[in-house]
Structures are given as C-alpha cells and as structure tokens.
Amino acid sequence: MNNQEIILRARPKSKETSIKVYSGIMNKLDKIALLLEFPSEETHSPYKWIENHDYVENMINSLGMKPSTQRNYWVVCMIICEGINGGYTSDKWHSLPEYAFYSDKVVSLNTQLFNEKKTAGGISESQAHNIATREEIVKMVGNIYRQHVYHIGKRAQTTTQLTEREIKLMNAWMLIHIYIEIPCRNELANVQIIRKIDYNKEKPQVKRKSNYLVIDSRNMVLIRNKYKTASSKYTGGEKVTEISKELKKHFNIYLKIMRLTYADLNNGPVPLFLYLNSMADPSNMLTKLLTATSQEFLNGKSISSTLLAKIKLTDPQISAAVAILQVAAQQRGTDIGTLANNYVGQPAPNGPEPEPETLPEPETNTDPVPLPKQTGNETDYEL
C-alpha cells in the first residue's frame, strides 16, 4: 500500500490537504528509519518500525520540534497503525500496545497545548509575535481606505476595469472588516452574492452547497453552509448572520466600487471576492492575501482568519463575559452553550438605514499618512 491508501483506510474522510501533510510526515519518518536501521531499501520493511514505540519516540524527540508539530507526527503514527491493520472499520489496532502509546502522546500534547493557550489568553507561541490589538487592525483598514480604497472608488467612476492590485486591495479591505466583526473561517473565500428574490427561488439542495451574502434594497444576511464543521451534529448546519449597521456601511462602499450592487445582480449569484474566486484554491489564497496585506500595512505582522478571530474573542469585555458565564454555568450545573441559548437575553436587531450615495471623503491632517480618529471606528462619515 502507498501512503494515500494507508491514510484513506484509516481516515476515509481526510481532505486532500490533510493527506498531503500526513504523507509528507510518513515519508520523512520512513526515510529516517531507513537511514538509521537498514543498509538498503531491499531489506527495509515499510513501517515495520511503527511497532517499536520506544524507537519512534527517540526518533521524533531527536527532531527537536515544537509541541504542536510533534503532535502531528504522533497522529500520523496512529494513522499508520490503523491503516496497516485493517483500517477504520477494524478492531485489530485498538488492542495494539504501540497504538495506545501513540494515542496517549496525542492526548498528553493536546492537554499541554490547551493549558498553554489558556494561560496565554488563547494565543499560541508561534502567533504571539503577530498578535495585534483590535485598535491596530481598525487603524490598518482605515489607512487602507485613505491611501487606496477612496481613490480606487473615484477611479471606478470613470473606468470599468480595475487592476489586479486594486481588486486584491478591495478584497482584503472588505475581508478584514468582516473578520473584525464575525469570527468565521476561510469559507468567506467562496461566498456568492445574490439578491433575496433570487435566493428564495434556489432549490434547498443547491443552497446547502454554497455560502451566500443575501441582499435586498435595505438588508444583508450572510448565510454559510460550507465551512469546516458544517457536518458536525453539534455545531454544524446552516449559519445565518445578520450584517450589522456598521459592517453594512463598508459593504455598501465595497459593492458599489466592485459593481455588485442590487441593480448589478440581474443574472443570479456571482462571487463576492472576485480575486479569490479566480484562483484554484480560494481558501488558501485568502490566507495568502491576508498575510500579504498585513505585512504591508501592519508593520510586517502576518495575520490570518484564525488570528483575527482570536483578537476578537480575547477582547477584555468578551473574556469577562465568558468568565461570568463559566461561573453561572458551574453554579447551575449546566454548560455555557445552554445558558447562552436559553437564559441570556438577545439584543434588538438593527433597524433599516439608507443606501450610500457617494464615497465618504477621507479625513485629512498634517501627517504624511492620515490616521483615523481614535474612536474605534474606521471613519466618522455619515452615509
């Protein structure tokens, strides 16, 4: 059996990206075993070394990896055990002492990493040097607006063709605004924008395969069906998020510049982020776009959707609220989710607001690079 066959026998639902990572680790471990223990490939029995967990432990420890990477190697050892011993439907590998050893290693590292992140406020060691405050992120998108978006908008009034650089900047600017408010994952790369009247005509089986930004003359709703945990019976299913008044301001600017307004959508849904959807792997390109944008506009820091979610969720107000819920849940003998769903009051939805007619003028001052007011908002314009 080759690596992919072993992996799929053990984990038949593995994604292509995961298979690639697992296979790379398998090749590396097998190559080390070949170099250290066997004089030639003819005498080397593939993955025979997996039975000697003490040898495997010495081999992995000698590589000097950080705990999170080390955990991936132990997971691969579990996968090898499962794959060469009947696959996921077999009971054979459950009783193997080496499998129990590798499973214990993964559990131990999971506990260690969880405690480290909890102590560090959810931020891993590798993310610490890229962490930024919400204020810094807001300032960054404010500067992108003043230096680029405003001028792109003015140019878009006289041309039908934006450059690739302009489209990338527009996509990044809007994406970061969404992540500031909604801590979702990279599924934003595949969002289709559609009119509400057309969305209501879509068949349910079609809707379940896509993510949408549904718009009518006044309201916007983000509907996600394709995301990492969509198939989970506990946290999966359709996610519906009403777009807030503040975020809708930025959407209105973005859609007008990109010619994706209600009047432009007569022919059905189109990609919300044109640059990302022109790539073979939009999700991976989203990560690259966020990284490149933050490195340019955030003093060389590299941010991702995961880091933006952590920045939002480690806000002191949110942390304090979670701490209160944890105590209340413990006292009542339930969990935070149950409290949030059944006992915590919900805020009233935002009321309607008018559509923007013109681009807001950027603020000016005597600085070479204009900075936004320190109000927590990108700009103080009225729409």
CSV table of C-alpha atoms in Angstrom, one decimal:
chain,number,residue,atom,x,y,z
A,1,MET,CA,0.0,0.0,0.0
A,2,ASN,CA,1.1,3.5,-0.7
A,3,ASN,CA,0.8,6.4,1.7
A,4,GLN,CA,-2.6,7.6,0.4
A,5,GLU,CA,-4.1,4.2,0.6
A,6,ILE,CA,-3.0,3.8,4.2
A,7,ILE,CA,-4.3,7.2,5.1
A,8,LEU,CA,-7.7,6.7,3.5
A,9,ARG,CA,-8.1,3.2,5.0
A,10,ALA,CA,-7.6,4.9,8.5
A,11,ARG,CA,-9.3,8.2,7.8
A,12,PRO,CA,-11.5,7.9,4.8
A,13,LYS,CA,-12.9,11.5,5.1
A,14,SER,CA,-9.4,13.1,5.1
A,15,LYS,CA,-9.2,16.2,2.9
A,16,GLU,CA,-6.6,16.4,0.1
A,17,THR,CA,-4.6,19.0,2.1
A,18,SER,CA,-4.5,16.7,5.2
A,19,ILE,CA,-3.5,13.7,3.1
A,20,LYS,CA,-0.6,15.7,1.7
A,21,VAL,CA,0.6,16.7,5.2
A,22,TYR,CA,0.2,13.2,6.6
A,23,SER,CA,2.0,11.6,3.6
A,24,GLY,CA,4.9,14.1,3.9
A,25,ILE,CA,5.4,13.1,7.6
A,26,MET,CA,5.2,9.4,6.7
A,27,ASN,CA,7.9,9.8,4.1
A,28,LYS,CA,10.1,11.7,6.5
A,29,LEU,CA,9.8,9.1,9.3
A,30,ASP,CA,10.3,6.2,7.0
A,31,LYS,CA,13.4,7.8,5.5
A,32,ILE,CA,14.9,8.3,8.9
A,33,ALA,CA,14.2,4.7,9.8
A,34,LEU,CA,15.8,3.6,6.5
A,35,LEU,CA,18.9,5.6,7.1
A,36,LEU,CA,19.4,4.6,10.7
A,37,GLU,CA,18.4,0.9,10.8
A,38,PHE,CA,18.6,-0.7,7.4
A,39,PRO,CA,21.6,-0.9,5.0
A,40,SER,CA,19.5,-0.9,1.8
A,41,GLU,CA,16.0,-0.5,0.6
A,42,GLU,CA,15.7,-4.2,-0.2
A,43,THR,CA,16.0,-5.1,3.4
A,44,HIS,CA,13.8,-2.3,4.6
A,45,SER,CA,10.2,-3.3,5.5
A,46,PRO,CA,8.0,-0.2,5.2
A,47,TYR,CA,6.6,1.0,8.5
A,48,LYS,CA,7.9,-2.1,10.4
A,49,TRP,CA,9.4,0.4,12.8
A,50,ILE,CA,5.9,1.6,13.9
A,51,GLU,CA,5.8,-1.5,16.2
A,52,ASN,CA,8.7,-0.2,18.3
A,53,HIS,CA,7.2,2.8,20.1
A,54,ASP,CA,10.4,3.4,22.1
A,55,TYR,CA,12.4,3.8,18.9
A,56,VAL,CA,9.7,6.0,17.4
A,57,GLU,CA,9.7,8.2,20.5
A,58,ASN,CA,13.5,8.7,20.3
A,59,MET,CA,13.3,9.4,16.5
A,60,ILE,CA,10.6,12.1,17.0
A,61,ASN,CA,12.3,13.6,20.0
A,62,SER,CA,15.5,13.9,18.1
A,63,LEU,CA,13.9,16.2,15.5
A,64,GLY,CA,13.6,19.0,18.1
A,65,MET,CA,10.1,20.1,17.0
A,66,LYS,CA,7.7,22.4,18.8
A,67,PRO,CA,4.8,20.6,20.6
A,68,SER,CA,2.1,21.4,18.0
A,69,THR,CA,4.3,19.9,15.2
A,70,GLN,CA,5.2,16.9,17.4
A,71,ARG,CA,1.5,16.2,17.9
A,72,ASN,CA,1.1,15.9,14.1
A,73,TYR,CA,3.8,13.3,14.0
A,74,TRP,CA,2.1,11.2,16.7
A,75,VAL,CA,-1.2,11.5,14.9
A,76,VAL,CA,0.5,10.1,11.8
A,77,CYS,CA,1.8,7.2,13.9
A,78,MET,CA,-1.8,6.5,14.9
A,79,ILE,CA,-2.9,6.6,11.3
A,80,ILE,CA,-0.2,4.2,10.2
A,81,CYS,CA,-1.2,1.7,12.9
A,82,GLU,CA,-4.8,2.0,11.8
A,83,GLY,CA,-4.2,1.9,8.1
A,84,ILE,CA,-1.9,-1.2,8.0
A,85,ASN,CA,-4.1,-3.1,10.5
A,86,GLY,CA,-7.4,-3.2,8.8
A,87,GLY,CA,-8.4,0.4,8.6
A,88,TYR,CA,-11.0,2.4,10.5
A,89,THR,CA,-13.6,-0.5,10.4
A,90,SER,CA,-11.2,-3.0,12.1
A,91,ASP,CA,-10.9,-3.7,15.8
A,92,LYS,CA,-7.4,-5.1,15.4
A,93,TRP,CA,-5.4,-1.9,16.0
A,94,HIS,CA,-7.4,-0.9,19.1
A,95,SER,CA,-5.6,-3.5,21.2
A,96,LEU,CA,-2.0,-2.8,19.9
A,97,PRO,CA,0.3,-1.5,22.7
A,98,GLU,CA,2.0,0.8,20.3
A,99,TYR,CA,-1.3,2.4,19.2
A,100,ALA,CA,-2.2,3.0,22.9
A,101,PHE,CA,1.2,4.6,23.3
A,102,TYR,CA,0.8,7.0,20.4
A,103,SER,CA,-2.8,7.8,21.4
A,104,ASP,CA,-1.6,8.7,24.9
A,105,LYS,CA,1.1,11.0,23.4
A,106,VAL,CA,-1.5,12.9,21.4
A,107,VAL,CA,-3.8,13.3,24.4
A,108,SER,CA,-0.9,14.5,26.5
A,109,LEU,CA,0.1,17.1,24.0
A,110,ASN,CA,-3.4,18.2,23.4
A,111,THR,CA,-3.7,18.9,27.2
A,112,GLN,CA,-0.3,20.7,27.3
A,113,LEU,CA,-1.2,22.9,24.3
A,114,PHE,CA,-4.7,23.7,25.7
A,115,ASN,CA,-3.2,24.7,29.0
A,116,GLU,CA,-0.5,26.9,27.4
A,117,LYS,CA,-3.1,28.6,25.2
A,118,LYS,CA,-5.4,29.1,28.2
A,119,THR,CA,-2.6,30.7,30.1
A,120,ALA,CA,-1.7,32.9,27.2
A,121,GLY,CA,-5.2,34.0,26.5
A,122,GLY,CA,-5.7,31.7,23.6
A,123,ILE,CA,-2.6,32.8,21.7
A,124,SER,CA,0.0,30.2,20.8
A,125,GLU,CA,3.7,30.8,21.0
A,126,SER,CA,4.0,31.0,17.2
A,127,GLN,CA,1.2,33.6,17.0
A,128,ALA,CA,2.5,35.8,19.8
A,129,HIS,CA,4.8,38.0,17.6
A,130,ASN,CA,2.0,38.5,15.1
A,131,ILE,CA,-0.7,39.5,17.6
A,132,ALA,CA,-2.3,42.9,17.3
A,133,THR,CA,-5.0,44.8,19.1
A,134,ARG,CA,-8.4,45.4,17.6
A,135,GLU,CA,-7.5,49.1,17.5
A,136,GLU,CA,-4.4,48.3,15.4
A,137,ILE,CA,-6.5,46.3,13.0
A,138,VAL,CA,-9.1,49.1,12.7
A,139,LYS,CA,-6.3,51.6,12.1
A,140,MET,CA,-4.9,49.4,9.4
A,141,VAL,CA,-8.2,49.2,7.4
A,142,GLY,CA,-8.6,52.9,8.0
A,143,ASN,CA,-5.2,53.6,6.4
A,144,ILE,CA,-6.0,51.2,3.5
A,145,TYR,CA,-9.2,53.2,2.9
A,146,ARG,CA,-7.5,56.6,2.9
A,147,GLN,CA,-4.5,55.5,0.9
A,148,HIS,CA,-6.2,53.2,-1.6
A,149,VAL,CA,-9.9,52.4,-1.4
A,150,TYR,CA,-11.1,56.0,-1.6
A,151,HIS,CA,-9.0,56.7,-4.7
A,152,ILE,CA,-10.0,53.3,-6.3
A,153,GLY,CA,-13.6,54.3,-5.8
A,154,LYS,CA,-13.1,57.7,-7.6
A,155,ARG,CA,-11.3,55.9,-10.4
A,156,ALA,CA,-14.1,53.3,-10.7
A,157,GLN,CA,-16.5,56.1,-11.5
A,158,THR,CA,-14.7,56.7,-14.8
A,159,THR,CA,-13.4,53.1,-15.7
A,160,THR,CA,-15.0,49.7,-16.0
A,161,GLN,CA,-11.7,47.9,-15.4
A,162,LEU,CA,-9.8,47.8,-12.1
A,163,THR,CA,-6.2,46.5,-11.9
A,164,GLU,CA,-5.4,43.2,-10.1
A,165,ARG,CA,-3.7,45.2,-7.4
A,166,GLU,CA,-6.9,47.3,-6.9
A,167,ILE,CA,-9.1,44.2,-6.8
A,168,LYS,CA,-6.8,42.5,-4.3
A,169,LEU,CA,-6.8,45.6,-2.0
A,170,MET,CA,-10.6,45.8,-2.2
A,171,ASN,CA,-11.0,42.1,-1.4
A,172,ALA,CA,-8.6,42.3,1.6
A,173,TRP,CA,-10.1,45.6,2.9
A,174,MET,CA,-13.6,44.0,2.9
A,175,LEU,CA,-12.5,40.7,4.3
A,176,ILE,CA,-10.7,42.2,7.3
A,177,HIS,CA,-13.8,44.3,8.1
A,178,ILE,CA,-15.9,41.1,8.1
A,179,TYR,CA,-13.4,39.3,10.4
A,180,ILE,CA,-13.3,42.3,12.8
A,181,GLU,CA,-17.0,41.6,13.5
A,182,ILE,CA,-17.6,37.9,12.5
A,183,PRO,CA,-15.0,35.3,13.8
A,184,CYS,CA,-15.6,32.8,11.0
A,185,ARG,CA,-13.0,30.8,9.0
A,186,ASN,CA,-11.8,30.8,5.4
A,187,GLU,CA,-15.2,29.9,4.0
A,188,LEU,CA,-15.6,33.6,3.2
A,189,ALA,CA,-13.5,32.9,0.1
A,190,ASN,CA,-16.4,31.1,-1.5
A,191,VAL,CA,-19.2,33.5,-0.7
A,192,GLN,CA,-21.7,34.2,-3.5
A,193,ILE,CA,-23.6,37.5,-3.5
A,194,ILE,CA,-27.3,37.1,-4.5
A,195,ARG,CA,-30.5,39.1,-4.4
A,196,LYS,CA,-33.0,37.9,-1.9
A,197,ILE,CA,-35.7,37.4,-4.5
A,198,ASP,CA,-33.3,35.1,-6.4
A,199,TYR,CA,-32.1,33.3,-3.3
A,200,ASN,CA,-35.7,32.4,-2.4
A,201,LYS,CA,-36.0,30.7,-5.8
A,202,GLU,CA,-32.9,28.5,-5.3
A,203,LYS,CA,-33.6,24.8,-4.5
A,204,PRO,CA,-32.7,23.7,-1.0
A,205,GLN,CA,-30.1,21.2,-2.2
A,206,VAL,CA,-28.4,24.0,-4.1
A,207,LYS,CA,-28.4,26.3,-1.1
A,208,ARG,CA,-26.8,23.6,1.1
A,209,LYS,CA,-23.8,23.5,-1.2
A,210,SER,CA,-22.9,27.3,-1.1
A,211,ASN,CA,-22.3,30.3,1.1
A,212,TYR,CA,-24.2,33.5,0.3
A,213,LEU,CA,-24.4,37.2,1.0
A,214,VAL,CA,-28.1,37.7,0.5
A,215,ILE,CA,-29.1,41.3,-0.1
A,216,ASP,CA,-32.3,43.3,-0.8
A,217,SER,CA,-32.9,47.0,-1.0
A,218,ARG,CA,-32.1,47.5,2.7
A,219,ASN,CA,-30.8,44.4,4.5
A,220,MET,CA,-27.9,42.0,4.2
A,221,VAL,CA,-27.6,38.5,5.6
A,222,LEU,CA,-24.5,36.2,5.5
A,223,ILE,CA,-25.6,32.5,5.1
A,224,ARG,CA,-22.9,29.8,5.5
A,225,ASN,CA,-23.5,26.2,4.6
A,226,LYS,CA,-19.9,25.1,3.6
A,227,TYR,CA,-17.5,25.5,6.4
A,228,LYS,CA,-15.1,23.4,8.4
A,229,THR,CA,-17.5,22.0,11.0
A,230,ALA,CA,-20.7,22.1,8.8
A,231,SER,CA,-21.2,18.3,9.1
A,232,SER,CA,-20.9,18.3,12.9
A,233,LYS,CA,-24.2,17.2,14.6
A,234,TYR,CA,-23.3,19.5,17.5
A,235,THR,CA,-22.1,22.7,15.8
A,236,GLY,CA,-22.9,22.2,12.1
A,237,GLY,CA,-25.8,23.2,10.0
A,238,GLU,CA,-26.7,26.5,8.3
A,239,LYS,CA,-25.2,29.6,9.9
A,240,VAL,CA,-27.2,32.8,9.4
A,241,THR,CA,-25.7,36.1,10.4
A,242,GLU,CA,-27.4,39.5,10.0
A,243,ILE,CA,-25.0,42.1,8.8
A,244,SER,CA,-24.8,44.9,11.4
A,245,LYS,CA,-25.4,48.6,10.6
A,246,GLU,CA,-21.6,49.4,10.9
A,247,LEU,CA,-20.5,46.5,8.7
A,248,LYS,CA,-23.2,47.3,6.2
A,249,LYS,CA,-21.6,50.7,5.7
A,250,HIS,CA,-18.4,49.1,4.5
A,251,PHE,CA,-20.2,46.5,2.4
A,252,ASN,CA,-22.1,49.3,0.6
A,253,ILE,CA,-18.9,51.0,-0.3
A,254,TYR,CA,-17.3,47.7,-1.5
A,255,LEU,CA,-20.3,46.6,-3.5
A,256,LYS,CA,-20.6,50.0,-5.2
A,257,ILE,CA,-16.9,50.1,-6.3
A,258,MET,CA,-16.9,46.4,-7.4
A,259,ARG,CA,-20.2,46.9,-9.2
A,260,LEU,CA,-22.0,44.3,-7.1
A,261,THR,CA,-25.0,46.3,-6.0
A,262,TYR,CA,-28.6,45.1,-6.1
A,263,ALA,CA,-29.0,46.5,-9.6
A,264,ASP,CA,-25.9,44.7,-10.9
A,265,LEU,CA,-27.2,41.2,-9.9
A,266,ASN,CA,-29.8,40.5,-12.6
A,267,ASN,CA,-28.2,37.3,-13.8
A,268,GLY,CA,-28.1,35.4,-10.5
A,269,PRO,CA,-25.3,34.9,-7.9
A,270,VAL,CA,-21.7,36.0,-8.5
A,271,PRO,CA,-18.5,35.6,-6.4
A,272,LEU,CA,-18.3,38.3,-3.7
A,273,PHE,CA,-14.5,38.2,-3.8
A,274,LEU,CA,-13.5,38.2,-7.4
A,275,TYR,CA,-9.7,37.8,-7.0
A,276,LEU,CA,-10.0,34.8,-4.6
A,277,ASN,CA,-12.5,33.0,-6.9
A,278,SER,CA,-10.2,33.4,-9.9
A,279,MET,CA,-7.7,31.0,-8.1
A,280,ALA,CA,-7.6,27.2,-8.0
A,281,ASP,CA,-7.7,27.2,-4.2
A,282,PRO,CA,-9.7,30.3,-3.0
A,283,SER,CA,-9.4,29.3,0.7
A,284,ASN,CA,-5.6,29.1,0.6
A,285,MET,CA,-5.4,32.3,-1.4
A,286,LEU,CA,-7.5,34.1,1.2
A,287,THR,CA,-4.8,33.2,3.8
A,288,LYS,CA,-2.1,34.5,1.5
A,289,LEU,CA,-4.0,37.7,0.8
A,290,LEU,CA,-4.5,38.4,4.5
A,291,THR,CA,-0.8,37.7,5.2
A,292,ALA,CA,0.5,39.9,2.3
A,293,THR,CA,-1.9,42.8,3.2
A,294,SER,CA,-1.0,42.8,6.9
A,295,GLN,CA,2.7,42.5,6.2
A,296,GLU,CA,2.4,45.6,4.0
A,297,PHE,CA,0.1,47.7,6.3
A,298,LEU,CA,0.7,46.3,9.8
A,299,ASN,CA,4.4,46.7,10.4
A,300,GLY,CA,5.4,43.3,8.9
A,301,LYS,CA,3.0,41.2,11.0
A,302,SER,CA,1.2,38.3,9.4
A,303,ILE,CA,-2.4,37.9,10.3
A,304,SER,CA,-4.9,35.1,9.3
A,305,SER,CA,-8.6,34.4,9.8
A,306,THR,CA,-7.7,32.4,12.9
A,307,LEU,CA,-5.6,35.2,14.4
A,308,LEU,CA,-8.3,37.7,13.7
A,309,ALA,CA,-10.8,35.5,15.4
A,310,LYS,CA,-8.5,35.3,18.5
A,311,ILE,CA,-8.0,39.0,18.5
A,312,LYS,CA,-11.8,39.5,18.6
A,313,LEU,CA,-12.5,36.7,21.2
A,314,THR,CA,-9.7,37.8,23.6
A,315,ASP,CA,-11.2,41.2,23.9
A,316,PRO,CA,-11.4,42.0,27.6
A,317,GLN,CA,-15.1,42.6,27.5
A,318,ILE,CA,-15.7,39.2,25.9
A,319,SER,CA,-13.3,37.5,28.3
A,320,ALA,CA,-15.1,39.0,31.3
A,321,ALA,CA,-18.5,37.9,29.9
A,322,VAL,CA,-17.2,34.3,29.4
A,323,ALA,CA,-15.8,34.2,32.9
A,324,ILE,CA,-19.2,35.3,34.3
A,325,LEU,CA,-21.0,32.6,32.2
A,326,GLN,CA,-18.5,29.9,33.3
A,327,VAL,CA,-19.2,30.6,37.0
A,328,ALA,CA,-23.0,30.8,36.3
A,329,ALA,CA,-22.9,27.5,34.3
A,330,GLN,CA,-21.0,25.8,37.1
A,331,GLN,CA,-23.4,27.0,39.8
A,332,ARG,CA,-26.5,26.0,37.8
A,333,GLY,CA,-24.9,22.6,36.8
A,334,THR,CA,-25.1,23.2,33.0
A,335,ASP,CA,-22.8,24.4,30.2
A,336,ILE,CA,-22.2,27.9,28.7
A,337,GLY,CA,-24.0,27.0,25.4
A,338,THR,CA,-27.2,26.1,27.3
A,339,LEU,CA,-27.1,29.3,29.3
A,340,ALA,CA,-26.5,31.4,26.1
A,341,ASN,CA,-29.3,29.7,24.2
A,342,ASN,CA,-31.9,29.7,26.9
A,343,TYR,CA,-31.2,32.2,29.6
A,344,VAL,CA,-29.1,35.1,28.1
A,345,GLY,CA,-31.2,38.0,26.6
A,346,GLN,CA,-30.6,38.8,22.9
A,347,PRO,CA,-30.1,42.4,21.7
A,348,ALA,CA,-32.6,44.0,19.4
A,349,PRO,CA,-31.8,43.8,15.7
A,350,ASN,CA,-30.6,46.9,13.8
A,351,GLY,CA,-33.2,49.0,12.1
A,352,PRO,CA,-33.1,49.9,8.4
A,353,GLU,CA,-30.8,52.5,7.1
A,354,PRO,CA,-30.4,54.4,3.8
A,355,GLU,CA,-28.1,53.2,1.0
A,356,PRO,CA,-24.9,55.3,0.5
A,357,GLU,CA,-25.0,57.7,-2.4
A,358,THR,CA,-21.3,58.9,-2.6
A,359,LEU,CA,-18.0,57.8,-1.2
A,360,PRO,CA,-17.0,59.4,2.0
A,361,GLU,CA,-14.1,61.8,1.8
A,362,PRO,CA,-11.0,60.6,3.7
A,363,GLU,CA,-10.0,62.7,6.7
A,364,THR,CA,-7.0,64.9,6.2
A,365,ASN,CA,-4.4,66.3,8.7
A,366,THR,CA,-0.8,67.4,8.6
A,367,ASP,CA,0.6,63.8,8.9
A,368,PRO,CA,2.2,62.3,5.7
A,369,VAL,CA,-0.1,59.3,6.2
A,370,PRO,CA,-3.5,60.3,7.6
A,371,LEU,CA,-4.6,58.4,10.7
A,372,PRO,CA,-8.1,57.6,11.8
A,373,LYS,CA,-9.6,59.2,14.8
A,374,GLN,CA,-9.2,57.1,17.9
A,375,THR,CA,-12.9,56.3,18.2
A,376,GLY,CA,-12.8,52.5,17.5
A,377,ASN,CA,-14.4,53.2,14.1
A,378,GLU,CA,-12.6,53.4,10.8
A,379,THR,CA,-14.2,56.7,9.8
A,380,ASP,CA,-16.7,59.1,11.2
A,381,TYR,CA,-18.6,59.6,7.9
A,382,GLU,CA,-22.4,59.6,7.5
A,383,LEU,CA,-24.0,57.5,4.8
